[in-house]
Structure formats: C-alpha cells, structure tokens
PDB file of C-alpha atoms in Angstrom:
ATOM      1  CA  MET A   1      13.869 -25.345 -18.552  1.00  0.00           C
ATOM      2  CA  LYS A   2      15.140 -24.585 -15.070  1.00  0.00           C
ATOM      3  CA  PHE A   3      13.643 -21.658 -13.160  1.00  0.00           C
ATOM      4  CA  GLU A   4      16.859 -19.614 -12.982  1.00  0.00           C
ATOM      5  CA  ASP A   5      17.542 -20.131 -16.719  1.00  0.00           C
ATOM      6  CA  PHE A   6      14.043 -18.910 -17.603  1.00  0.00           C
ATOM      7  CA  ILE A   7      14.495 -15.790 -15.443  1.00  0.00           C
ATOM      8  CA  ARG A   8      18.043 -15.112 -16.687  1.00  0.00           C
ATOM      9  CA  SER A   9      16.949 -15.427 -20.324  1.00  0.00           C
ATOM     10  CA  GLY A  10      14.214 -12.846 -19.835  1.00  0.00           C
ATOM     11  CA  GLY A  11      11.402 -15.321 -20.402  1.00  0.00           C
ATOM     12  CA  PRO A  12       7.957 -13.696 -20.409  1.00  0.00           C
ATOM     13  CA  SER A  13       6.849 -13.067 -16.846  1.00  0.00           C
ATOM     14  CA  PHE A  14       4.909 -10.651 -14.677  1.00  0.00           C
ATOM     15  CA  VAL A  15       4.362  -9.801 -11.026  1.00  0.00           C
ATOM     16  CA  ALA A  16       0.844  -9.613  -9.672  1.00  0.00           C
ATOM     17  CA  LEU A  17      -1.100  -9.551  -6.453  1.00  0.00           C
ATOM     18  CA  GLN A  18      -4.221 -11.542  -5.743  1.00  0.00           C
ATOM     19  CA  TYR A  19      -6.667 -10.897  -2.937  1.00  0.00           C
ATOM     20  CA  HIS A  20      -6.465 -13.397  -0.104  1.00  0.00           C
ATOM     21  CA  SER A  21      -8.602 -13.477   3.067  1.00  0.00           C
ATOM     22  CA  MET A  22     -10.332 -10.137   2.440  1.00  0.00           C
ATOM     23  CA  ILE A  23      -7.538  -7.750   3.553  1.00  0.00           C
ATOM     24  CA  LEU A  24      -4.372  -9.502   2.434  1.00  0.00           C
ATOM     25  CA  ASN A  25      -2.704  -9.881  -0.947  1.00  0.00           C
ATOM     26  CA  ARG A  26      -0.715 -12.847  -2.171  1.00  0.00           C
ATOM     27  CA  THR A  27       2.233 -12.065  -4.455  1.00  0.00           C
ATOM     28  CA  TYR A  28       2.710 -14.160  -7.585  1.00  0.00           C
ATOM     29  CA  LEU A  29       5.404 -14.354 -10.200  1.00  0.00           C
ATOM     30  CA  GLY A  30       3.656 -15.431 -13.389  1.00  0.00           C
ATOM     31  CA  LEU A  31       5.746 -17.324 -15.942  1.00  0.00           C
ATOM     32  CA  ILE A  32       4.393 -17.656 -19.464  1.00  0.00           C
ATOM     33  CA  THR A  33       5.561 -20.570 -21.600  1.00  0.00           C
ATOM     34  CA  ASN A  34       4.234 -21.955 -24.874  1.00  0.00           C
ATOM     35  CA  LYS A  35       2.180 -24.524 -22.933  1.00  0.00           C
ATOM     36  CA  TYR A  36       1.386 -22.959 -19.544  1.00  0.00           C
ATOM     37  CA  LEU A  37       0.713 -19.981 -17.349  1.00  0.00           C
ATOM     38  CA  ILE A  38       2.656 -20.893 -14.207  1.00  0.00           C
ATOM     39  CA  CYS A  39       1.922 -18.890 -11.049  1.00  0.00           C
ATOM     40  CA  LEU A  40       4.441 -19.106  -8.227  1.00  0.00           C
ATOM     41  CA  GLN A  41       4.111 -17.556  -4.793  1.00  0.00           C
ATOM     42  CA  ALA A  42       6.894 -14.989  -4.694  1.00  0.00           C
ATOM     43  CA  ASN A  43       6.557 -13.338  -1.276  1.00  0.00           C
ATOM     44  CA  GLY A  44       4.618 -13.492   1.959  1.00  0.00           C
ATOM     45  CA  LEU A  45       1.190 -11.952   2.341  1.00  0.00           C
ATOM     46  CA  LEU A  46       0.980  -8.162   1.999  1.00  0.00           C
ATOM     47  CA  THR A  47      -1.538  -5.741   3.448  1.00  0.00           C
ATOM     48  CA  SER A  48      -2.532  -2.479   1.854  1.00  0.00           C
ATOM     49  CA  GLN A  49      -0.831   0.408   3.587  1.00  0.00           C
ATOM     50  CA  THR A  50      -1.139   4.120   4.011  1.00  0.00           C
ATOM     51  CA  TYR A  51       2.057   6.030   4.583  1.00  0.00           C
ATOM     52  CA  ALA A  52       2.055   8.581   7.375  1.00  0.00           C
ATOM     53  CA  SER A  53       5.355  10.416   7.044  1.00  0.00           C
ATOM     54  CA  PRO A  54       6.948  12.152   4.036  1.00  0.00           C
ATOM     55  CA  ALA A  55       9.921   9.766   4.323  1.00  0.00           C
ATOM     56  CA  GLU A  56       7.643   6.741   4.104  1.00  0.00           C
ATOM     57  CA  LYS A  57       5.730   8.429   1.265  1.00  0.00           C
ATOM     58  CA  ALA A  58       9.023   8.817  -0.666  1.00  0.00           C
ATOM     59  CA  GLU A  59       9.546   5.059  -0.469  1.00  0.00           C
ATOM     60  CA  THR A  60       6.510   4.545  -2.698  1.00  0.00           C
ATOM     61  CA  ARG A  61       8.821   5.275  -5.639  1.00  0.00           C
ATOM     62  CA  SER A  62      10.274   1.780  -5.243  1.00  0.00           C
ATOM     63  CA  LEU A  63       6.750   0.363  -5.284  1.00  0.00           C
ATOM     64  CA  ASN A  64       6.698   1.161  -9.018  1.00  0.00           C
ATOM     65  CA  ASP A  65       9.359  -1.511  -9.613  1.00  0.00           C
ATOM     66  CA  PRO A  66       7.643  -4.919  -9.930  1.00  0.00           C
ATOM     67  CA  LYS A  67      10.770  -6.572  -8.485  1.00  0.00           C
ATOM     68  CA  PHE A  68      10.086  -4.697  -5.228  1.00  0.00           C
ATOM     69  CA  TYR A  69       7.278  -7.192  -4.532  1.00  0.00           C
ATOM     70  CA  LEU A  70       9.452 -10.285  -4.980  1.00  0.00           C
ATOM     71  CA  SER A  71      11.324 -12.002  -2.162  1.00  0.00           C
ATOM     72  CA  ASP A  72      14.725 -13.551  -2.862  1.00  0.00           C
ATOM     73  CA  LYS A  73      14.034 -15.933   0.031  1.00  0.00           C
ATOM     74  CA  TYR A  74      10.909 -17.239  -1.717  1.00  0.00           C
ATOM     75  CA  LEU A  75      12.381 -17.281  -5.225  1.00  0.00           C
ATOM     76  CA  SER A  76      15.516 -19.159  -4.129  1.00  0.00           C
ATOM     77  CA  ARG A  77      13.317 -22.163  -3.318  1.00  0.00           C
ATOM     78  CA  TYR A  78      12.640 -22.593  -7.050  1.00  0.00           C
ATOM     79  CA  THR A  79      16.337 -22.800  -8.040  1.00  0.00           C
ATOM     80  CA  GLY A  80      17.134 -25.934 -10.014  1.00  0.00           C
ATOM     81  CA  LEU A  81      13.491 -26.834 -10.656  1.00  0.00           C
ATOM     82  CA  ASP A  82      11.922 -27.369 -14.083  1.00  0.00           C
ATOM     83  CA  ILE A  83       9.352 -24.586 -14.555  1.00  0.00           C
ATOM     84  CA  GLU A  84       6.951 -26.938 -16.341  1.00  0.00           C
ATOM     85  CA  GLY A  85       7.459 -29.824 -13.890  1.00  0.00           C
ATOM     86  CA  ASP A  86       5.277 -30.825 -10.945  1.00  0.00           C
ATOM     87  CA  LYS A  87       7.924 -30.272  -8.236  1.00  0.00           C
ATOM     88  CA  ILE A  88       7.858 -26.500  -8.677  1.00  0.00           C
ATOM     89  CA  LEU A  89       4.137 -26.486  -7.876  1.00  0.00           C
ATOM     90  CA  ARG A  90       4.765 -28.232  -4.550  1.00  0.00           C
ATOM     91  CA  VAL A  91       7.246 -25.626  -3.249  1.00  0.00           C
ATOM     92  CA  PHE A  92       4.378 -23.495  -1.888  1.00  0.00           C
ATOM     93  CA  ARG A  93       0.773 -24.614  -1.562  1.00  0.00           C
ATOM     94  CA  PRO A  94      -0.746 -21.646  -3.503  1.00  0.00           C
ATOM     95  CA  ASN A  95       1.352 -22.333  -6.637  1.00  0.00           C
ATOM     96  CA  PHE A  96      -0.686 -23.317  -9.669  1.00  0.00           C
ATOM     97  CA  ARG A  97      -0.421 -23.908 -13.389  1.00  0.00           C
ATOM     98  CA  ILE A  98      -2.969 -23.355 -16.125  1.00  0.00           C
ATOM     99  CA  PRO A  99      -2.517 -25.152 -19.448  1.00  0.00           C
ATOM    100  CA  LYS A 100      -2.928 -22.619 -22.235  1.00  0.00           C
ATOM    101  CA  ALA A 101      -5.156 -25.120 -24.028  1.00  0.00           C
ATOM    102  CA  ASP A 102      -7.664 -24.681 -21.151  1.00  0.00           C
ATOM    103  CA  LEU A 103      -7.928 -20.905 -21.498  1.00  0.00           C
ATOM    104  CA  LEU A 104     -11.393 -19.732 -22.419  1.00  0.00           C
ATOM    105  CA  ASP A 105     -10.810 -16.016 -21.989  1.00  0.00           C
ATOM    106  CA  VAL A 106      -8.098 -13.574 -20.909  1.00  0.00           C
ATOM    107  CA  THR A 107      -9.217  -9.981 -20.419  1.00  0.00           C
ATOM    108  CA  TYR A 108      -7.766  -6.775 -19.076  1.00  0.00           C
ATOM    109  CA  SER A 109      -9.517  -4.051 -17.103  1.00  0.00           C
ATOM    110  CA  ALA A 110      -7.768  -0.707 -16.583  1.00  0.00           C
ATOM    111  CA  GLN A 111     -10.055   0.080 -13.660  1.00  0.00           C
ATOM    112  CA  SER A 112      -8.230   0.675 -10.367  1.00  0.00           C
ATOM    113  CA  LYS A 113      -8.698  -2.052  -7.800  1.00  0.00           C
ATOM    114  CA  TRP A 114     -10.400  -0.845  -4.652  1.00  0.00           C
ATOM    115  CA  GLY A 115      -8.468  -1.386  -1.436  1.00  0.00           C
ATOM    116  CA  MET A 116      -4.990  -1.280  -2.922  1.00  0.00           C
ATOM    117  CA  GLY A 117      -3.987   1.703  -0.790  1.00  0.00           C
ATOM    118  CA  GLU A 118      -0.874   3.310  -2.205  1.00  0.00           C
ATOM    119  CA  TYR A 119       0.306   0.276  -4.153  1.00  0.00           C
ATOM    120  CA  PRO A 120       0.598   1.413  -7.779  1.00  0.00           C
ATOM    121  CA  HIS A 121      -1.064  -0.968 -10.176  1.00  0.00           C
ATOM    122  CA  ASP A 122      -2.251  -1.140 -13.764  1.00  0.00           C
ATOM    123  CA  GLY A 123      -5.668  -2.663 -13.370  1.00  0.00           C
ATOM    124  CA  MET A 124      -6.494  -6.338 -13.474  1.00  0.00           C
ATOM    125  CA  VAL A 125      -6.006  -9.278 -15.791  1.00  0.00           C
ATOM    126  CA  TYR A 126      -8.732 -11.918 -15.618  1.00  0.00           C
ATOM    127  CA  VAL A 127      -7.976 -15.480 -16.694  1.00  0.00           C
ATOM    128  CA  LYS A 128     -10.914 -17.808 -17.208  1.00  0.00           C
ATOM    129  CA  THR A 129     -11.014 -21.569 -17.767  1.00  0.00           C
ATOM    130  CA  ARG A 130     -13.917 -24.003 -17.448  1.00  0.00           C
ATOM    131  CA  ARG A 131     -12.993 -24.686 -13.815  1.00  0.00           C
ATOM    132  CA  LEU A 132     -11.683 -21.396 -12.507  1.00  0.00           C
ATOM    133  CA  ARG A 133     -11.498 -17.657 -12.828  1.00  0.00           C
ATOM    134  CA  VAL A 134      -8.364 -15.891 -11.613  1.00  0.00           C
ATOM    135  CA  GLU A 135      -7.938 -12.158 -11.046  1.00  0.00           C
ATOM    136  CA  PHE A 136      -4.416 -10.727 -11.114  1.00  0.00           C
ATOM    137  CA  ILE A 137      -3.770  -7.187  -9.870  1.00  0.00           C
ATOM    138  CA  ILE A 138      -0.876  -5.966 -12.010  1.00  0.00           C
ATOM    139  CA  THR A 139       1.633  -4.217  -9.736  1.00  0.00           C
ATOM    140  CA  GLY A 140       4.019  -1.360 -10.369  1.00  0.00           C
ATOM    141  CA  ASN A 141       5.174  -0.253 -13.815  1.00  0.00           C
ATOM    142  CA  GLN A 142       3.811  -3.099 -15.898  1.00  0.00           C
ATOM    143  CA  SER A 143       1.237  -3.083 -18.660  1.00  0.00           C
ATOM    144  CA  GLY A 144      -1.811  -5.177 -17.826  1.00  0.00           C
ATOM    145  CA  SER A 145      -2.898  -5.006 -21.445  1.00  0.00           C
ATOM    146  CA  ALA A 146       0.476  -6.348 -22.661  1.00  0.00           C
ATOM    147  CA  ILE A 147       0.414  -9.100 -20.015  1.00  0.00           C
ATOM    148  CA  ALA A 148      -3.065 -10.218 -21.110  1.00  0.00           C
ATOM    149  CA  LYS A 149      -1.805 -10.413 -24.715  1.00  0.00           C
ATOM    150  CA  LEU A 150       1.248 -12.446 -23.652  1.00  0.00           C
ATOM    151  CA  ILE A 151      -0.927 -14.940 -21.775  1.00  0.00           C
ATOM    152  CA  ARG A 152      -3.260 -15.279 -24.771  1.00  0.00           C
ATOM    153  CA  SER A 153      -0.405 -15.834 -27.273  1.00  0.00           C
TER     154      SER A 153
END
C-alpha cells in the first residue's frame, strides 16, 4: 500500500519522539501494519523548550495535537512509496522497520519522561526484539497504552 493511501485510510499510526544525542529528540511517524512496525522520520531534530512569555505559553495548546510534530516537507518525501517496501526506509537514514514476528515484548510506562520540558506526552512505549530495544515518547493527546496494544496486535 502506498504511504498516502495508508494515511488517507486512517491506518493505525502514532507520533513519537526518541532521544537523540542527549539533548535532541527525533520525531517519528509510526505505521502499524499486519506484518511490521514501520518508523519514519517525520521532522527535523527538536530540543526541549521552556516558554518565556504568556503568548509563547499559549502556543503549547497546539503541542497537544500529534500532527503539530509532523513536517509536511518530510512526509512529502514518502509520497508514492510502498509502506512495506525497502525504498521508504532509504528516504531518511534513521528510518527503520521491525517485523512483528521479531517482537519479544511491547510495554507501556505512564511515567513522565525527564527532560521533555513543556512538550505534553503520555509516557513511553518500549519495543523489544532480540537485537534492539526502542523507546518511544508518546507526544500530545495520544494514548501510550492504546499504542502499545496496537503494536502488539
């Protein structure tokens, strides 16, 4: 299935951050298919911020929308690509795919992630295989518990 068709059809997906280089966060759009968890870089690197003025503080309301973290510029690079194909993984170096058959454990922790500043988040989802362990910080108004269940299913 092509990327834009998956998104348009409301295929199961989530937006998450992942720590990168100690003080930065990488933004991923996670796509969940019957066979894979596909993680696509969906924006540039973000830093945690503190807002100084009331006007800037008011903008945090948009931070609750997971789509706020996505970049159309990044996502447009996936247009026309098969979400389960190899080409989509080569669009950005950090993209990766985990076969669901390789999943050993998927857990959710409601604990707040230290260092997230004013970015709202619903804890972490941990994905474990024999070769890797991935931590996703679930951004905005999303349910980490529901995302963990979707990945497991």
